[in-house]
Every structure is written in structure tokens, then in C-alpha cells.
């Protein structure tokens, strides 16, 4: 177990952290898209507005940080 833990800890290279961040952001975007789809299907305009704002902020963060 210690060897595996050390292997994981040593994998904190800039490349692996970048990949982790990309996967994390992709998961957030996928979940947000699903939430938007559900809100639209239910006609929940208030939730749609909130989720669209969240999506815009996420896009702004992605553009600003890259």
C-alpha cells in the first residue's frame, strides 16, 4: 500500500495536474449541460437563467485561465 501511495504522490507533475484539471472541468461541463437539459424539459425558466449564468462564468474562467 505504501508503494502505491508513493506512486500517486509522485505523479503530481504539471502535466498530470493539468490533465486532472481538464478532466474535472469536462465533468463539470457535462453535469451542467445535463442540468440545463432537465431544466429546459421542465420549463423552469428561473433555473435555466441561473444555469446559463453558471455556464457563462465557467466559460469565462476557462478563457481567462488558459
C-alpha positions in Angstrom: 0.0 0.0 0.0 2.8 2.4 0.8 4.4 1.9 -2.6 1.1 2.7 -4.4 0.6 5.8 -2.2 4.1 7.0 -3.0 3.4 6.4 -6.7 0.3 8.5 -6.6 2.1 11.3 -4.6 5.0 11.3 -7.1 2.6 11.8 -10.0 1.9 15.4 -9.2 3.7 16.7 -12.2 2.5 19.8 -14.0 1.3 17.6 -16.9 -0.7 15.2 -14.6 -2.2 18.1 -12.7 -3.2 19.8 -16.0 -4.8 16.6 -17.2 -6.6 16.2 -13.9 -7.9 19.8 -14.2 -9.1 19.2 -17.8 -11.0 16.0 -16.7 -12.5 17.8 -13.8 -13.7 20.8 -15.9 -15.1 18.4 -18.5 -17.1 16.6 -15.8 -18.4 19.9 -14.5 -19.4 21.0 -18.1 -21.1 17.6 -18.7 -23.1 17.8 -15.4 -24.1 21.4 -16.1 -25.3 20.5 -19.6 -27.4 17.8 -18.2 -28.9 20.1 -15.5 -29.7 22.7 -18.3 -31.4 20.0 -20.4 -33.5 18.9 -17.4 -34.5 22.5 -16.5 -35.5 23.2 -20.2 -37.5 20.0 -20.3 -39.4 21.1 -17.2 -39.7 24.7 -18.4 -38.1 26.0 -15.3 -37.1 29.5 -16.6 -35.6 30.6 -13.3 -33.3 27.6 -13.1 -32.4 28.0 -16.7 -31.2 31.6 -16.1 -29.1 30.5 -13.1 -27.5 27.6 -15.0 -26.9 29.8 -18.1 -25.1 32.3 -15.9 -23.1 29.5 -14.3 -22.1 28.2 -17.8 -21.0 31.7 -18.9 -18.9 32.0 -15.7 -17.3 28.7 -16.4 -16.5 29.7 -20.0 -15.1 33.0 -18.8 -12.9 31.2 -16.2 -11.7 28.7 -18.8 -10.8 31.5 -21.2 -9.2 33.7 -18.5 -7.1 30.9 -17.1 -5.8 29.5 -20.4 
